[in-house]
Structures are given as C-alpha cells and as structure tokens.
Amino acid sequence: MSTNALYLKAFRYLYAGIIACLAVSGNIQGEVRKQWTIIPVEVSGEKVTYISDFAIGEEGVPWVALSTPHHTICYWQNGKWHKLAGNFTTGAYLARLYASPNGKVYLSQPCRGSYVRPTSDLKHHFGGLYLLEEGKATYVTDYYYEVSHNYPNLYFDKKDRIWNWGNRFIAKFEDGKWERIEASLGPCRIVEDTKGNVFFIGRKIISYYKDGIFKTDIKLPDMAYEMRNASFKCCLWGDDKVLFIYYGKRGAWVLDLKKLEVQNYSHRETALFDSALYDLFRDRQGNAWILAHNHKKAKNYFYIKVSAKDGKVEELLSTAAIEWDNHRNLQYPESVLCTSDGAIYFGPPGEGVYIFRNDQVSHIGWRQGLSLNSTDWVFEDKEGTIWFASRRKGIGVYDPKGTQAEEPPSHFMRTWKELPLACRALIKDLEGNIWCCLKDKPNTVSKWGVRDWEHFEVRTDTSKIKTFLVDDLNRLHLRMYDNASGVYRLSGSKVEHFRDLRDMLVDSVRTGSREFRSSNPRHILPPVVTKDKEIWYALSNYERFSHYDGIQWHQFNLSDDIWHIFKWKDDSVMIRTQGEKFFTLDKGQLVEFNNQHTLNQEYMLSECGIRLFDKAVYEANKGKFYPMRRTYKAIYLFENEDDFLDFTEDDIPSTAIKLSKYLDRIWLADGGFWAHEDNLPRLNRYYKGLMLNVDLATTPVGSILWAQQCDTVEDRTGNLWLRSRDTAFVIKQGLIDTAITIPKKLVYESRKLRIAFVGTSDGEESDKLRYCWRLDDGEWSEPSKKKYVEMNFAKSGFHNFEVMSIGEIGNVDTTPATLKLNIVIPLPEVRIVSTPDKLSEGPDIVVEYEVVKREEGSQLSFQWRLDNGKWHDTLDTKVFFSFLDDGKHVFEVRAVEDYKYIQPAPSKVEFVLKTDYHRLIARETERLKSASYSEREKAAATLVFIGERCLPYLRKELKQATRDTEWWFKNVIWQIEH
C-alpha cells in the first residue's frame, strides 16, 4: 500500500470520528428539533393535577408547585417528572416559586408545619426560604410575614441579595446574614435600577438602599391630592427613572431616582391622558408598556409604549388583538415575557398566546400547536425555548427554531372544528338537534340536524342572549341579559316576543309545553310543569323560586341556593338546595321534607339532574334514570336496583359505577352515558360496565370545564360538541366498527387460542383506535392498541368473546364484534396402579398412580384426597398413609396441568383395611430389641401410638429383657399408662 493510500485511509477514519462526535453532541441535524412538545404534569401516577406556581432557573430545569396532589413540588428532567422529597405547603398564596435575575429558583414556605427543616422549628410569623437545585430543596434562611394567606414580601435583586419588608421595616439578606432597619412603608412597590440600587416606593414616602447606604422615610415631592390617594403601579423606565400610572384616567408621572424629583403632569398632552390605564411592564430596552383602554380607539385593551430613549408615546393599537377579556394581566403577572430575541409574549386567559415582534402581533393557539390554550406563566430557558404553563392543563414547550411536525402535538387537532359563537348559549332539543347562535350569522339562531344547518332570523341582537330553554314541542325560548328587552320564542320559523319570562312560560304551557330543558342551569333551572298546569321555576344560585298556580305567580324564599326542582309523588314538586336539603309545598307553606331516601342520600340521576329515589318512577323509566348513592368521598351509580339497595360503604358492589363527589351532570348515550365531574379537565364515557376517562387537559376546553362554563352535548350523528366560552368545538367522531379476523372456525381442541381483530373509522382501518374485550359477559379489559389477544381457556364448553373499538375522544363501537366458540380442552389424566392389601400389618400403606395423558411441555402436578376430605397438592406419584382406621376407605387422585387445567373425573379406588395387630405388635417389640437405636425409637413411637393393646405383650417381654433393653420396655409402658 502506498504512502498516499495510508494517509487517505487515516483521514477517512479521522473524519468519521469527528462526524460521530458531532452527531452525539447534537451539533449536526441528526435529530430534528420539534417546534412543539406538550407535557402533561403527571406525578406518582396522578393525572389530575393543579399547578399553583411554575418557574425555570439558569439550569433550564422547570419547577412546578402542585396544589393537587397536595404538598407536591416536582421538576422535569430526563423526559419525566420527579417528585421532590418532603411535605410542602403548595396552595395558592401560601407558597411561591421565585426565579431570581441570576437564575436561581427559590421556594417560600410560610408557616409552622409546612416544610420544617430538621434543625429547628419555624417561629411565629416567620417562614422558611429554600433554594431548589440539583433535585433537592436546601434551606437558606427565614423571612418575616405579616399575613399568612398573602404572598410574602420577598424580592431577589441582580446582586443575589434577598429583600424582605413589612409595614415598618426593611431587611436585606447578604453573605448569609440579615441587616434590618426601621422604615415606614405601608403598601409599596419595589424598583431596582440598572446599577442594583433598590427603591421601596409608597404613596407619600420612599426608602432605598443605594451605593451601600440605607435612606428611609424620605417624603416624595408633592403630587396632586387625587394622585397621592389613588392605587398606582410603577416600573423602572430607562436607567434611573420610575414611571407611575394611576388606575383609571389619571395619566402618568415620572420620578427621577437621582434627584428624587417628580416631573409633574408628565406627558400631559399625550395619549396617556386620553385613556384609562391599568397595568404596565418594562421591556429589555427599558421602555415602558402600559395597558390601556379607550373604547373610542379600540374595542379591547391595547398597549401604549413610552420610549426610554426619547420619551415618545406610541399607541400600539395592533395589540388590541390580545384578548385580555376583563382579567387583564393584573391577575396573571407571569403571563407576559420579554424574550432574548426582542419578542414579547402575552398570555391572556383562555386565548392562547400573542407575540409582538417587529411591530406586528401574531397569535399562537390550538391550531398552531399550543393545545393548552390557557397560559398563566411564560418562561424562557437558557436555550431560548419558551415554556407555557397552565394551572389545570400542563405545559407546552415551544422552540422558535424548531420544525413543525407532520403530526399535530395533540390528537384532538385532527378532528376538532371551531365555530365562533355570538353568545354563550348552546342546547340540544328533544329530537337531538343542536341550537346555537353563530357569530357570522348576526340576529340569527341556527339549528344543526344531521348534515345541514338551518338558520332562523329572530330580529334581536343574539349576542345578548343569556340562556336557551327548549320544550317538548321543540320550541326555543330565548332569555336575554337585558330584561327590559323582553324574551323571545321561536316556533318553527315564527318568532314571538313576550314582555318577560313568566308571560312566555304561561303561554307555552297553555299551548302544550310539559317539559323544558335549559342550556345553562346556572342561569335558570328547567321549569317544571304539573298535571294541573302549574309552573315552578327558579333562577339558579338564587334563594327564591316562583310558582304559578294557574291564576297568578307566587314567590318563595329559602335560606340556601336552589339547585334543582323536580316532580315528586302525587304530582307534587320537590326542591333540592345546595346544602342537600329538600323542600316541598304543603297547604301553601314551604316545609322541609325528610324520609328514608333523604337520610340515606339515595337519589336517581338523569339528564335533568338529581332527584330523590322513587321506585315507581325508576321502574317506569329504566335506562333514563340511574340509582345513585352519595358518600362523603364519592358518588356511586348503579345499573340495577338490587345492587343499589345492598350498597354500604364497607361492602361496595363490584358493579357500582364510581364518580367523584364533584359530579356535574350526565347525558345519556348508547349503552350508558357521558358524565362530567366539575373542576376536572376530563369527561367520562360509561358503556356496559366499562368506564372510559377522556382526558381533555391538553385541549382548548381543558381549563374551563368547571362551574358549567362549558356545555357538552352529543348530536344525532354521535359527534361531540363542547362550548368553551363563545366558541363551539365540534369533535367529529368517526363511525367506528370492529371485526374479528382470526380464528375462522368455531370449534377448537386447544386451551390456547389467539384472537385477532381490527377496527375501522368511517370505513377505513385506523391506528388511532384502542380495543377492549371481554369473555362470557365478564369485565372489560383495559383499553389497548393491541389488535389481538392470547386467550387461555380454563374449561371446555361454549364461550362468548366480545371486542369493541374505542375512538380518541371516548366514542365506542356500540355493536361489538362477537365470536361464539366451542372449546374442547385436552385435559391431563392419571390412573391408580397399586392399592394396599385388604389385610395389612400397617401402620404404613402406599397408593401409587401414573400419568396416562398430558400436554407436551406443560407443568404437571396432582391433587389427592381420602374419604371425600380436603384436596391436597403434590408433585409425587406415591401417597403414604400411617395408622388409618380399620374399615372402608375411598382414595381419589386427579392431574392438574399448568396449575389451572384439572382432570374432570378423578381416578378412584376403594379398599377395606383390617390391621393384624398380633403380627404388628410382635414385629415392633422385636424391633425394640434392635442394636440400632433409631430402629428402637421408631418401634417405641409405633407401640405408644397403638396404645393399651400392646401392654400384655410389653409386660411379658419386660420379664425377659436384658439390662440393655429393660429401660426401653419400661419407658414405653410408662408412656402408654400415663
């Protein structure tokens, strides 16, 4: 080989090594960086979590404080959540996570009994501060608090100092010790300038720590009286100025931190005095951004930017696209982030995230990959990745330089359709049609049937509709926010106007209505109509209800909110309150009602809500009502009355359907029902003994599935409709079907059998489906994506196998595929080959047996019993008996294969045992003279067991015994006699 060839070969090896190193280090694009990653917060198997705080430090490790499950701090590392050891206080306002300017993450613990360090207890009004790093919490110092249920007064500056203050002091923690001085602060704001000087600014007084020296209780320059007594916010503006705003139309002020002078009526001639001001923050260039509202200029809130360079005031009306709703970011201070690349991220509640970059506003929502769609915290890690955290819905990770994945980060994005609504009313009528008001159809009510929309003009502003009521004649009743504008009823295409709700209800009942549904029972409960056409209704969460007796209306008051009105026996009406009390009308007087069902909390649950258990109503409406028992911790539903009546908390039937005590409502579906539990970001689909939890945490509705802020209905084609505020999401649930592909024949002489199946959605095979199966009406298996199951049958005979497909949103194949099998299992067999003689010397006898038939490679054991006694397990083919009673005996033995397949007919033998005691005693007394002491011990034990029958023989032998055997005979005689 030439020298050049050697050099070329060496270069190739060197180049390959460099490429390998680069690939490992990630410097080449061997692995594509994903633009979006969705991370549910699941800790210790708990999927229902609630984030109370979130922070990321310099390490780039996200830390989360959870109030559900309680006392949990966890961090994300190596692709999973790790729980921090310790018992923490993590409730809102009780503990906080702090990310300091230097990238450290701290945890505050406010009171005794929360997270107590092992060295000493926390003192009264003193909390503990901990540094979170490297997967542990390290105690740093105590801090003082005045009110335990408020966030602590803590500030972390650029020089790694910790500040703590109260109404009358300021304290600085530096180099491991506190320095404390007296100062009259009251409510104040903290501002740190670019040099690390810290200022505590109150309404009239300022105190500060500047250039290593404290200055306290310095009177601020005079400001207008209305300014000095108004609530204010401020931020550092530029390098050494503070910009003040006062809530409302009070303009802005500037404080010069060098001279401590106020620039009176600063920016008087600018937009700052034309708009109401609410909030502000400082960007990375030192500019101040002020949240403002001026309905003459924009419908929503918008930002006014005040330049630190030249004081220019610029109204950024493009930021009015940010849907702050009425919350603004006063309640969500961590939902605004100024990033290292110059962009600003805004996270309003429930509307995704807005990005201001290069003077343009763009939106990231569920369509762009942020399936959380509700942001409470926005952080940037050291790699420039953006982390969005939601209290209820987990975490979304956004890499601005990442590549958009072909598959959406959340499965729902493939099947959800978004419909903007004009109002927050949506209802399903008794025929299964969906009614709502579409935003692009003003002054119109729309009905979705099976495939098409129908639109009805109602000649009123549909954005002011508060609630829908629908009756059993499928007439739609519209209740408005503005009572002065009256109410409307839509009958077919005819629109009727009424003065108020009472007049409309009376006319509807007069013209045939007997049953009502409400789109939002939090606004109005479904009215109840009796046989005598009396009407009962109540506005929800009010302590009064109205009753129409056929002539006039009467109003009644209760001491608790009314949650439900329903018919009771003899056509009377029952009222259920929030405190689980029941009332009825007796001779015109409202009285509390109690019986066995109220005391035992025995109810019935239907689509119309909870009512007391009534056997007659239940028997007449099976399938519409589920018997229900409420306990302190849960709610249990039943499919039959027997299990319901047998229920006790100590003995819960296996067929009981368990739901949380926060059950909100159910609605019926094929084979069962859908259920929603208040405050949980999920739905439950119950189908013939199977409960499916449909996780909605990483969907646009996950954060508002509580307090009926979200309506949920299923249309006539099985699609699910979820209303989130003023948006309806239609979730297409494809028509799914299941087929069994293997086996083809129905009779099998084998105990093992593979059954394969496949599911289709809208006629096409889908990898997104899961499967559940059951045998002989037993329990359903856990949902799995496996398309086969290996069955092991324990007994021969006919078996019924069922399997069904399950869609991504909990839709099920309500016609499961079935397979009826005749299983003939080849079972093992043994036979008895030897039995004891009818006349036996005893005391030991043996029964032997051998294997006749078995499955090759199987594990074989045996079970035997004597005289119909207990079965005994053994691996031996011989059974030994000692000292059986004389008489008839029956011995049985059977083979057991693989510990579950049992020989159906045991091998059996009968024998009569008669012991020849003369020969037995003679033999044992002779053994008592043996030269072997072990033989003597065995003989002695046998003779003692035989008992008094041996004494004549032993006494005779004793007279002839030698000195060597005399002791043995005497000892055996003594043991028998005593």
Coordinates of N, CA, C and O in Angstrom, one line a residue, residues 75-153:
Y75 N -40.0 18.5 39.5 CA -39.2 19.1 38.5 C -39.0 18.2 37.3 O -39.1 17.0 37.4
W76 N -38.8 18.8 36.1 CA -38.8 18.0 34.9 C -37.3 17.7 34.5 O -36.5 18.7 34.3
Q77 N -37.0 16.5 34.3 CA -35.6 16.1 34.0 C -35.6 14.8 33.3 O -36.3 13.9 33.7
N78 N -34.8 14.7 32.2 CA -34.6 13.4 31.5 C -36.0 12.8 31.0 O -36.2 11.6 31.1
G79 N -36.8 13.7 30.6 CA -38.1 13.3 30.0 C -39.2 12.9 30.9 O -40.2 12.3 30.5
K80 N -39.1 13.2 32.2 CA -40.1 12.8 33.2 C -40.1 13.7 34.4 O -39.1 14.4 34.7
W81 N -41.2 13.7 35.1 CA -41.4 14.5 36.3 C -40.9 13.7 37.5 O -41.1 12.5 37.7
H82 N -40.1 14.4 38.4 CA -39.6 13.8 39.6 C -40.2 14.6 40.8 O -40.1 15.8 40.8
K83 N -40.7 13.9 41.8 CA -41.2 14.5 43.0 C -40.1 14.8 44.0 O -39.3 13.9 44.3
L84 N -40.1 16.0 44.5 CA -39.1 16.4 45.5 C -39.5 15.8 46.8 O -40.7 15.8 47.3
A85 N -38.5 15.2 47.5 CA -38.8 14.6 48.8 C -39.2 15.7 49.8 O -38.5 16.7 49.9
G86 N -40.2 15.4 50.6 CA -40.6 16.4 51.6 C -42.1 16.7 51.6 O -42.8 16.4 50.6
N87 N -42.6 17.2 52.6 CA -44.0 17.6 52.7 C -44.1 19.1 52.7 O -43.8 19.8 53.7
F88 N -44.6 19.6 51.6 CA -44.6 21.1 51.4 C -46.0 21.7 51.4 O -47.0 21.0 51.2
T89 N -46.1 22.9 51.8 CA -47.3 23.7 51.6 C -47.2 24.3 50.1 O -46.3 25.0 49.8
T90 N -48.3 24.0 49.3 CA -48.2 24.4 47.9 C -49.5 25.1 47.5 O -49.6 25.3 46.3
G91 N -50.4 25.4 48.4 CA -51.6 26.1 48.0 C -51.4 27.5 47.5 O -50.4 28.2 47.8
A92 N -52.3 28.0 46.7 CA -52.2 29.4 46.2 C -52.1 30.4 47.3 O -52.8 30.2 48.3
Y93 N -51.2 31.4 47.2 CA -51.0 32.4 48.2 C -50.2 31.9 49.4 O -49.7 32.7 50.2
L94 N -50.1 30.6 49.6 CA -49.4 30.1 50.8 C -47.9 29.8 50.5 O -47.1 29.8 51.4
A95 N -47.6 29.6 49.2 CA -46.2 29.4 48.9 C -45.9 29.8 47.5 O -46.8 29.8 46.6
R96 N -44.7 30.2 47.2 CA -44.4 30.7 45.8 C -43.0 30.2 45.4 O -42.1 29.9 46.2
L97 N -42.9 30.1 44.1 CA -41.6 29.9 43.4 C -41.1 31.2 42.9 O -41.8 31.9 42.3
Y98 N -39.8 31.5 43.1 CA -39.2 32.7 42.7 C -38.0 32.4 41.8 O -37.1 31.6 42.2
A99 N -37.9 33.0 40.6 CA -36.8 32.9 39.7 C -36.0 34.2 39.8 O -36.5 35.2 39.4
S100 N -34.8 34.2 40.4 CA -34.1 35.4 40.6 C -33.4 35.9 39.3 O -33.3 35.1 38.4
P101 N -33.0 37.1 39.2 CA -32.4 37.6 38.0 C -31.1 36.8 37.7 O -30.7 36.8 36.5
N102 N -30.5 36.2 38.6 CA -29.3 35.4 38.4 C -29.6 33.9 38.1 O -28.7 33.1 38.1
G103 N -30.9 33.6 38.0 CA -31.2 32.2 37.5 C -31.4 31.2 38.6 O -31.6 30.0 38.3
K104 N -31.5 31.6 39.9 CA -31.7 30.7 41.0 C -33.2 30.6 41.2 O -34.0 31.6 41.1
V105 N -33.7 29.4 41.6 CA -35.1 29.2 41.9 C -35.3 29.0 43.4 O -34.6 28.1 44.0
Y106 N -36.1 29.8 44.0 CA -36.4 29.7 45.5 C -37.8 29.3 45.7 O -38.7 29.6 44.9
L107 N -38.0 28.7 46.9 CA -39.4 28.3 47.3 C -39.6 28.9 48.7 O -38.7 28.7 49.6
S108 N -40.7 29.6 48.9 CA -41.1 30.1 50.2 C -42.1 29.2 50.8 O -43.0 28.7 50.2
Q109 N -41.9 28.9 52.1 CA -42.9 28.2 52.9 C -43.3 29.0 54.1 O -42.4 29.4 55.0
P110 N -44.5 29.3 54.3 CA -44.9 30.4 55.2 C -45.1 30.1 56.7 O -45.0 31.0 57.5
C111 N -45.4 28.9 57.0 CA -45.8 28.7 58.4 C -45.4 27.4 59.0 O -44.9 26.5 58.3
R112 N -45.5 27.3 60.3 CA -45.1 26.1 61.0 C -45.9 24.9 60.5 O -47.1 25.0 60.2
G113 N -45.3 23.8 60.4 CA -46.0 22.6 59.9 C -46.0 22.4 58.4 O -46.6 21.5 57.9
S114 N -45.4 23.3 57.7 CA -45.4 23.1 56.2 C -44.2 22.3 55.9 O -44.2 21.1 55.9
Y115 N -43.1 22.9 55.6 CA -41.8 22.2 55.3 C -40.8 22.6 56.4 O -40.2 23.7 56.3
V116 N -40.7 21.9 57.4 CA -39.9 22.2 58.6 C -38.6 21.6 58.5 O -38.4 20.4 58.3
R117 N -37.5 22.4 58.4 CA -36.2 21.9 58.3 C -35.8 21.1 59.6 O -36.4 21.4 60.7
P118 N -35.0 20.1 59.5 CA -34.7 19.3 60.6 C -34.0 19.9 61.8 O -34.0 19.4 62.9
T119 N -33.4 21.1 61.6 CA -32.6 21.7 62.7 C -33.4 22.4 63.7 O -33.1 22.4 64.9
S120 N -34.4 23.1 63.3 CA -35.3 23.8 64.2 C -36.6 24.1 63.6 O -36.8 24.1 62.4
D121 N -37.6 24.5 64.5 CA -38.9 24.8 64.0 C -39.0 26.3 63.6 O -38.2 27.1 64.0
L122 N -40.0 26.5 62.7 CA -40.2 27.9 62.3 C -40.8 28.7 63.4 O -41.7 28.2 64.1
K123 N -40.5 29.9 63.5 CA -41.0 30.8 64.5 C -42.3 31.4 64.0 O -42.6 31.5 62.8
H124 N -43.1 31.9 65.0 CA -44.4 32.6 64.6 C -44.1 33.8 63.7 O -43.3 34.6 64.0
H125 N -44.9 33.9 62.6 CA -44.8 34.9 61.7 C -43.4 34.9 60.9 O -43.1 35.9 60.3
F126 N -42.8 33.8 60.9 CA -41.6 33.6 60.1 C -41.7 32.4 59.3 O -42.1 31.3 59.7
G127 N -41.4 32.5 58.0 CA -41.4 31.4 57.1 C -40.0 31.0 56.7 O -39.0 31.6 57.1
G128 N -39.9 29.9 56.0 CA -38.6 29.4 55.5 C -38.4 29.5 54.0 O -39.4 29.4 53.3
L129 N -37.2 29.9 53.6 CA -36.9 30.1 52.2 C -35.9 29.0 51.8 O -34.9 28.8 52.5
Y130 N -36.1 28.3 50.7 CA -35.3 27.2 50.3 C -34.9 27.4 48.8 O -35.6 28.0 48.0
L131 N -33.6 27.0 48.6 CA -33.1 27.0 47.2 C -33.3 25.7 46.6 O -33.0 24.6 47.1
L132 N -33.9 25.7 45.4 CA -34.2 24.5 44.6 C -33.1 24.3 43.5 O -33.0 25.1 42.6
E133 N -32.3 23.2 43.7 CA -31.3 22.9 42.7 C -30.9 21.5 42.8 O -31.0 20.9 43.9
E134 N -30.5 20.9 41.7 CA -30.0 19.5 41.7 C -31.0 18.5 42.4 O -30.5 17.6 43.1
G135 N -32.2 18.8 42.2 CA -33.2 17.8 42.6 C -33.5 17.8 44.1 O -34.0 16.8 44.7
K136 N -33.1 18.9 44.8 CA -33.4 19.0 46.3 C -33.7 20.4 46.7 O -33.3 21.3 46.0
A137 N -34.3 20.5 47.9 CA -34.5 21.8 48.5 C -33.6 22.0 49.6 O -33.5 21.3 50.6
T138 N -32.8 23.1 49.6 CA -31.8 23.4 50.6 C -32.2 24.7 51.3 O -32.5 25.7 50.7
Y139 N -32.3 24.6 52.7 CA -32.7 25.7 53.5 C -31.7 26.8 53.3 O -30.5 26.6 53.4
V140 N -32.2 28.1 53.2 CA -31.4 29.3 53.0 C -31.5 30.2 54.3 O -30.5 30.5 54.9
T141 N -32.7 30.6 54.6 CA -33.0 31.5 55.7 C -34.4 31.6 56.0 O -35.3 31.0 55.3
D142 N -34.7 32.2 57.1 CA -36.1 32.6 57.5 C -36.5 33.9 56.8 O -35.6 34.7 56.5
Y143 N -37.8 34.2 56.8 CA -38.2 35.5 56.4 C -39.5 35.8 57.2 O -40.1 34.9 57.7
Y144 N -39.8 37.1 57.3 CA -40.9 37.6 58.1 C -42.2 37.8 57.2 O -42.1 38.3 56.1
Y145 N -43.3 37.4 57.7 CA -44.6 37.8 57.0 C -45.6 38.3 58.0 O -45.6 37.9 59.2
E146 N -46.5 39.2 57.6 CA -47.5 39.7 58.5 C -48.8 39.0 58.4 O -49.5 38.9 59.3
V147 N -49.2 38.6 57.1 CA -50.4 37.9 56.9 C -50.1 36.6 56.2 O -49.6 36.6 55.1
S148 N -50.5 35.5 56.8 CA -50.0 34.2 56.3 C -50.7 33.8 54.9 O -50.1 33.1 54.1
H149 N -51.9 34.4 54.7 CA -52.6 34.0 53.5 C -52.3 35.0 52.3 O -53.0 34.9 51.3
N150 N -51.4 35.9 52.5 CA -50.9 36.7 51.4 C -49.6 36.3 50.9 O -48.8 35.7 51.7
Y151 N -49.2 36.6 49.7 CA -47.9 36.3 49.2 C -46.9 37.0 50.1 O -47.1 38.2 50.4
P152 N -45.7 36.4 50.4 CA -44.7 37.0 51.2 C -44.1 38.2 50.5 O -44.0 38.2 49.3
N153 N -43.6 39.2 51.3 CA -42.9 40.3 50.8 C -41.4 39.9 50.6 O -40.6 40.1 51.5

